[in-house]
Amino acid sequence: MLSDGETAPDFELPDQSGEPVALSDYEGRRVVLYFYPRADTPGCTTEACGFRDEWDAFEDCDVAVLGVSDDPVGDLADFADDYDLPFRLLSDEDGEVASQYDSYGEKNMFGNTFDGVFRNTYVIGPDGTVEAVYEGVDPEGHAEEILGDL
């Protein structure tokens, strides 16, 4: 995992509309960069809706929220529309960016082994350095936890 004080790796990924988004676009702002395994699954929906429900508080703090998964753009668009998500979801189909953030690798589920995204979150400061790391996140109450720490 990246540690507090390290420079967050810059990246560019398409969002749910297919528009490119770079971390450097948010220079001067704090960013919550959260990695989640799969759009429209129970845990990921709980986590995303938590950020949605606390959206006004994040905006009041001038904090951008970016969700990253290895889902294709079309799946992210459906997910954002279905749950009225006000923040950008980024498609990292090959897991390259998630790997840079130690959030992609081998997983086991129901006896099957596959590569996928781990549920981790980084708070990145206005200067581009990592301010906080949340590993193996519990999706329930995660947005509130971050707000409390901010």
PDB file of C-alpha atoms in Angstrom:
ATOM      1  CA  MET A   1       0.000   0.000   0.000  1.00  0.00           C
ATOM      2  CA  LEU A   2       1.038   3.555  -0.584  1.00  0.00           C
ATOM      3  CA  SER A   3       1.771   5.377   2.658  1.00  0.00           C
ATOM      4  CA  ASP A   4       0.897   8.764   4.080  1.00  0.00           C
ATOM      5  CA  GLY A   5       3.148  11.425   2.595  1.00  0.00           C
ATOM      6  CA  GLU A   6       3.916   9.557  -0.639  1.00  0.00           C
ATOM      7  CA  THR A   7       3.116  11.193  -3.957  1.00  0.00           C
ATOM      8  CA  ALA A   8      -0.083   9.721  -5.413  1.00  0.00           C
ATOM      9  CA  PRO A   9       0.526   8.313  -8.913  1.00  0.00           C
ATOM     10  CA  ASP A  10      -1.104  10.452 -11.585  1.00  0.00           C
ATOM     11  CA  PHE A  11      -3.343   8.734 -14.108  1.00  0.00           C
ATOM     12  CA  GLU A  12      -5.933   9.340 -16.789  1.00  0.00           C
ATOM     13  CA  LEU A  13      -9.018   7.139 -17.155  1.00  0.00           C
ATOM     14  CA  PRO A  14     -12.391   7.496 -18.875  1.00  0.00           C
ATOM     15  CA  ASP A  15     -15.384   8.285 -16.678  1.00  0.00           C
ATOM     16  CA  GLN A  16     -18.921   6.939 -17.018  1.00  0.00           C
ATOM     17  CA  SER A  17     -19.497   9.312 -19.942  1.00  0.00           C
ATOM     18  CA  GLY A  18     -16.286   8.300 -21.698  1.00  0.00           C
ATOM     19  CA  GLU A  19     -14.643  11.638 -20.827  1.00  0.00           C
ATOM     20  CA  PRO A  20     -10.979  11.509 -19.748  1.00  0.00           C
ATOM     21  CA  VAL A  21     -10.253  12.276 -16.100  1.00  0.00           C
ATOM     22  CA  ALA A  22      -6.770  12.759 -14.675  1.00  0.00           C
ATOM     23  CA  LEU A  23      -5.849  12.995 -11.016  1.00  0.00           C
ATOM     24  CA  SER A  24      -3.868  16.111 -11.920  1.00  0.00           C
ATOM     25  CA  ASP A  25      -7.174  17.746 -12.960  1.00  0.00           C
ATOM     26  CA  TYR A  26      -7.846  18.050  -9.223  1.00  0.00           C
ATOM     27  CA  GLU A  27      -4.571  19.705  -8.228  1.00  0.00           C
ATOM     28  CA  GLY A  28      -5.269  22.097  -5.370  1.00  0.00           C
ATOM     29  CA  ARG A  29      -8.230  20.034  -4.109  1.00  0.00           C
ATOM     30  CA  ARG A  30      -8.469  17.090  -1.782  1.00  0.00           C
ATOM     31  CA  VAL A  31      -9.612  13.885  -3.524  1.00  0.00           C
ATOM     32  CA  VAL A  32     -11.183  10.720  -2.158  1.00  0.00           C
ATOM     33  CA  LEU A  33     -10.070   8.006  -4.588  1.00  0.00           C
ATOM     34  CA  TYR A  34     -11.949   4.823  -3.831  1.00  0.00           C
ATOM     35  CA  PHE A  35     -11.455   1.471  -5.534  1.00  0.00           C
ATOM     36  CA  TYR A  36     -14.339  -0.987  -5.638  1.00  0.00           C
ATOM     37  CA  PRO A  37     -14.682  -4.466  -7.193  1.00  0.00           C
ATOM     38  CA  ARG A  38     -17.846  -4.376  -9.324  1.00  0.00           C
ATOM     39  CA  ALA A  39     -20.579  -1.890 -10.175  1.00  0.00           C
ATOM     40  CA  ASP A  40     -24.120  -2.737  -9.132  1.00  0.00           C
ATOM     41  CA  THR A  41     -23.220  -5.437  -6.614  1.00  0.00           C
ATOM     42  CA  PRO A  42     -24.500  -5.175  -3.027  1.00  0.00           C
ATOM     43  CA  GLY A  43     -21.330  -3.977  -1.289  1.00  0.00           C
ATOM     44  CA  CYS A  44     -20.316  -1.624  -4.076  1.00  0.00           C
ATOM     45  CA  THR A  45     -23.805  -0.160  -4.248  1.00  0.00           C
ATOM     46  CA  THR A  46     -23.819   0.393  -0.477  1.00  0.00           C
ATOM     47  CA  GLU A  47     -20.465   2.151  -0.671  1.00  0.00           C
ATOM     48  CA  ALA A  48     -21.397   4.319  -3.678  1.00  0.00           C
ATOM     49  CA  CYS A  49     -24.739   5.299  -2.164  1.00  0.00           C
ATOM     50  CA  GLY A  50     -22.933   6.250   1.047  1.00  0.00           C
ATOM     51  CA  PHE A  51     -20.824   8.733  -0.903  1.00  0.00           C
ATOM     52  CA  ARG A  52     -23.957   9.924  -2.718  1.00  0.00           C
ATOM     53  CA  ASP A  53     -25.851  10.422   0.527  1.00  0.00           C
ATOM     54  CA  GLU A  54     -22.957  12.432   2.018  1.00  0.00           C
ATOM     55  CA  TRP A  55     -22.295  14.333  -1.213  1.00  0.00           C
ATOM     56  CA  ASP A  56     -23.256  17.750   0.192  1.00  0.00           C
ATOM     57  CA  ALA A  57     -20.813  17.315   3.081  1.00  0.00           C
ATOM     58  CA  PHE A  58     -17.994  16.390   0.685  1.00  0.00           C
ATOM     59  CA  GLU A  59     -18.811  19.414  -1.468  1.00  0.00           C
ATOM     60  CA  ASP A  60     -18.908  21.659   1.627  1.00  0.00           C
ATOM     61  CA  CYS A  61     -15.359  20.462   2.381  1.00  0.00           C
ATOM     62  CA  ASP A  62     -14.340  20.981  -1.292  1.00  0.00           C
ATOM     63  CA  VAL A  63     -13.459  17.295  -1.593  1.00  0.00           C
ATOM     64  CA  ALA A  64     -13.782  15.512  -4.943  1.00  0.00           C
ATOM     65  CA  VAL A  65     -14.864  11.851  -4.945  1.00  0.00           C
ATOM     66  CA  LEU A  66     -13.692   9.462  -7.666  1.00  0.00           C
ATOM     67  CA  GLY A  67     -14.690   5.793  -7.784  1.00  0.00           C
ATOM     68  CA  VAL A  68     -12.507   3.344  -9.746  1.00  0.00           C
ATOM     69  CA  SER A  69     -13.320  -0.194 -10.889  1.00  0.00           C
ATOM     70  CA  ASP A  70     -12.388  -2.456 -13.782  1.00  0.00           C
ATOM     71  CA  ASP A  71     -15.918  -2.223 -15.184  1.00  0.00           C
ATOM     72  CA  PRO A  72     -16.364  -0.952 -18.755  1.00  0.00           C
ATOM     73  CA  VAL A  73     -17.636   2.597 -19.287  1.00  0.00           C
ATOM     74  CA  GLY A  74     -21.154   1.426 -20.249  1.00  0.00           C
ATOM     75  CA  ASP A  75     -21.591  -0.486 -16.979  1.00  0.00           C
ATOM     76  CA  LEU A  76     -20.445   2.569 -15.026  1.00  0.00           C
ATOM     77  CA  ALA A  77     -22.929   4.777 -16.879  1.00  0.00           C
ATOM     78  CA  ASP A  78     -25.785   2.424 -15.976  1.00  0.00           C
ATOM     79  CA  PHE A  79     -24.613   2.227 -12.341  1.00  0.00           C
ATOM     80  CA  ALA A  80     -24.370   6.024 -12.014  1.00  0.00           C
ATOM     81  CA  ASP A  81     -27.800   6.490 -13.620  1.00  0.00           C
ATOM     82  CA  ASP A  82     -29.525   3.738 -11.627  1.00  0.00           C
ATOM     83  CA  TYR A  83     -28.376   5.149  -8.277  1.00  0.00           C
ATOM     84  CA  ASP A  84     -28.213   8.867  -9.145  1.00  0.00           C
ATOM     85  CA  LEU A  85     -24.504   9.068  -8.294  1.00  0.00           C
ATOM     86  CA  PRO A  86     -23.279  12.697  -8.439  1.00  0.00           C
ATOM     87  CA  PHE A  87     -19.553  11.899  -8.670  1.00  0.00           C
ATOM     88  CA  ARG A  88     -17.385  10.446 -11.402  1.00  0.00           C
ATOM     89  CA  LEU A  89     -16.818   6.714 -11.800  1.00  0.00           C
ATOM     90  CA  LEU A  90     -13.652   5.749 -13.658  1.00  0.00           C
ATOM     91  CA  SER A  91     -13.085   2.695 -15.843  1.00  0.00           C
ATOM     92  CA  ASP A  92      -9.750   0.939 -15.278  1.00  0.00           C
ATOM     93  CA  GLU A  93     -10.475  -2.162 -17.364  1.00  0.00           C
ATOM     94  CA  ASP A  94      -6.917  -3.513 -17.356  1.00  0.00           C
ATOM     95  CA  GLY A  95      -6.363  -2.745 -13.656  1.00  0.00           C
ATOM     96  CA  GLU A  96      -3.265  -0.681 -14.406  1.00  0.00           C
ATOM     97  CA  VAL A  97      -4.191   2.285 -12.198  1.00  0.00           C
ATOM     98  CA  ALA A  98      -5.557   0.054  -9.424  1.00  0.00           C
ATOM     99  CA  SER A  99      -2.229  -1.809  -9.509  1.00  0.00           C
ATOM    100  CA  GLN A 100      -0.328   1.461  -9.032  1.00  0.00           C
ATOM    101  CA  TYR A 101      -2.423   1.968  -5.902  1.00  0.00           C
ATOM    102  CA  ASP A 102      -1.924  -1.613  -4.647  1.00  0.00           C
ATOM    103  CA  SER A 103      -5.622  -2.230  -5.223  1.00  0.00           C
ATOM    104  CA  TYR A 104      -5.593  -4.935  -7.913  1.00  0.00           C
ATOM    105  CA  GLY A 105      -4.525  -8.544  -7.876  1.00  0.00           C
ATOM    106  CA  GLU A 106      -5.458 -12.151  -7.380  1.00  0.00           C
ATOM    107  CA  LYS A 107      -8.712 -12.845  -5.581  1.00  0.00           C
ATOM    108  CA  ASN A 108     -10.572 -16.000  -4.612  1.00  0.00           C
ATOM    109  CA  MET A 109     -14.336 -16.331  -4.626  1.00  0.00           C
ATOM    110  CA  PHE A 110     -16.400 -19.495  -4.488  1.00  0.00           C
ATOM    111  CA  GLY A 111     -13.303 -21.565  -5.245  1.00  0.00           C
ATOM    112  CA  ASN A 112     -12.410 -19.535  -8.343  1.00  0.00           C
ATOM    113  CA  THR A 113      -9.217 -17.526  -8.674  1.00  0.00           C
ATOM    114  CA  PHE A 114      -9.219 -14.354 -10.772  1.00  0.00           C
ATOM    115  CA  ASP A 115      -7.696 -10.876 -10.926  1.00  0.00           C
ATOM    116  CA  GLY A 116      -9.806  -8.029  -9.622  1.00  0.00           C
ATOM    117  CA  VAL A 117     -10.021  -4.759  -7.732  1.00  0.00           C
ATOM    118  CA  PHE A 118      -9.588  -4.623  -3.952  1.00  0.00           C
ATOM    119  CA  ARG A 119     -11.822  -2.333  -1.877  1.00  0.00           C
ATOM    120  CA  ASN A 120      -9.317   0.330  -0.794  1.00  0.00           C
ATOM    121  CA  THR A 121      -9.552   4.104  -0.461  1.00  0.00           C
ATOM    122  CA  TYR A 122      -6.994   6.893  -0.568  1.00  0.00           C
ATOM    123  CA  VAL A 123      -7.427  10.487   0.521  1.00  0.00           C
ATOM    124  CA  ILE A 124      -5.099  12.592  -1.595  1.00  0.00           C
ATOM    125  CA  GLY A 125      -4.223  16.086  -0.461  1.00  0.00           C
ATOM    126  CA  PRO A 126      -4.314  19.269  -2.529  1.00  0.00           C
ATOM    127  CA  ASP A 127      -0.552  18.910  -3.118  1.00  0.00           C
ATOM    128  CA  GLY A 128      -0.948  15.396  -4.587  1.00  0.00           C
ATOM    129  CA  THR A 129       0.348  13.459  -1.604  1.00  0.00           C
ATOM    130  CA  VAL A 130      -1.436  10.621   0.159  1.00  0.00           C
ATOM    131  CA  GLU A 131      -3.023  11.857   3.389  1.00  0.00           C
ATOM    132  CA  ALA A 132      -4.865   8.702   4.466  1.00  0.00           C
ATOM    133  CA  VAL A 133      -5.165   5.059   3.429  1.00  0.00           C
ATOM    134  CA  TYR A 134      -8.115   2.751   4.096  1.00  0.00           C
ATOM    135  CA  GLU A 135      -7.401  -0.882   3.255  1.00  0.00           C
ATOM    136  CA  GLY A 136     -10.023  -3.620   2.981  1.00  0.00           C
ATOM    137  CA  VAL A 137     -12.841  -1.154   3.489  1.00  0.00           C
ATOM    138  CA  ASP A 138     -16.219  -2.069   4.974  1.00  0.00           C
ATOM    139  CA  PRO A 139     -18.639  -0.359   2.563  1.00  0.00           C
ATOM    140  CA  GLU A 140     -21.223   0.332   5.270  1.00  0.00           C
ATOM    141  CA  GLY A 141     -20.520   3.758   6.769  1.00  0.00           C
ATOM    142  CA  HIS A 142     -17.271   4.296   4.851  1.00  0.00           C
ATOM    143  CA  ALA A 143     -18.193   7.770   3.542  1.00  0.00           C
ATOM    144  CA  GLU A 144     -19.079   8.897   7.068  1.00  0.00           C
ATOM    145  CA  GLU A 145     -15.792   7.457   8.376  1.00  0.00           C
ATOM    146  CA  ILE A 146     -13.817   9.521   5.876  1.00  0.00           C
ATOM    147  CA  LEU A 147     -15.777  12.680   6.631  1.00  0.00           C
ATOM    148  CA  GLY A 148     -15.135  12.140  10.333  1.00  0.00           C
ATOM    149  CA  ASP A 149     -11.394  11.817   9.671  1.00  0.00           C
ATOM    150  CA  LEU A 150     -11.339  14.923   7.474  1.00  0.00           C
TER     151      LEU A 150
END
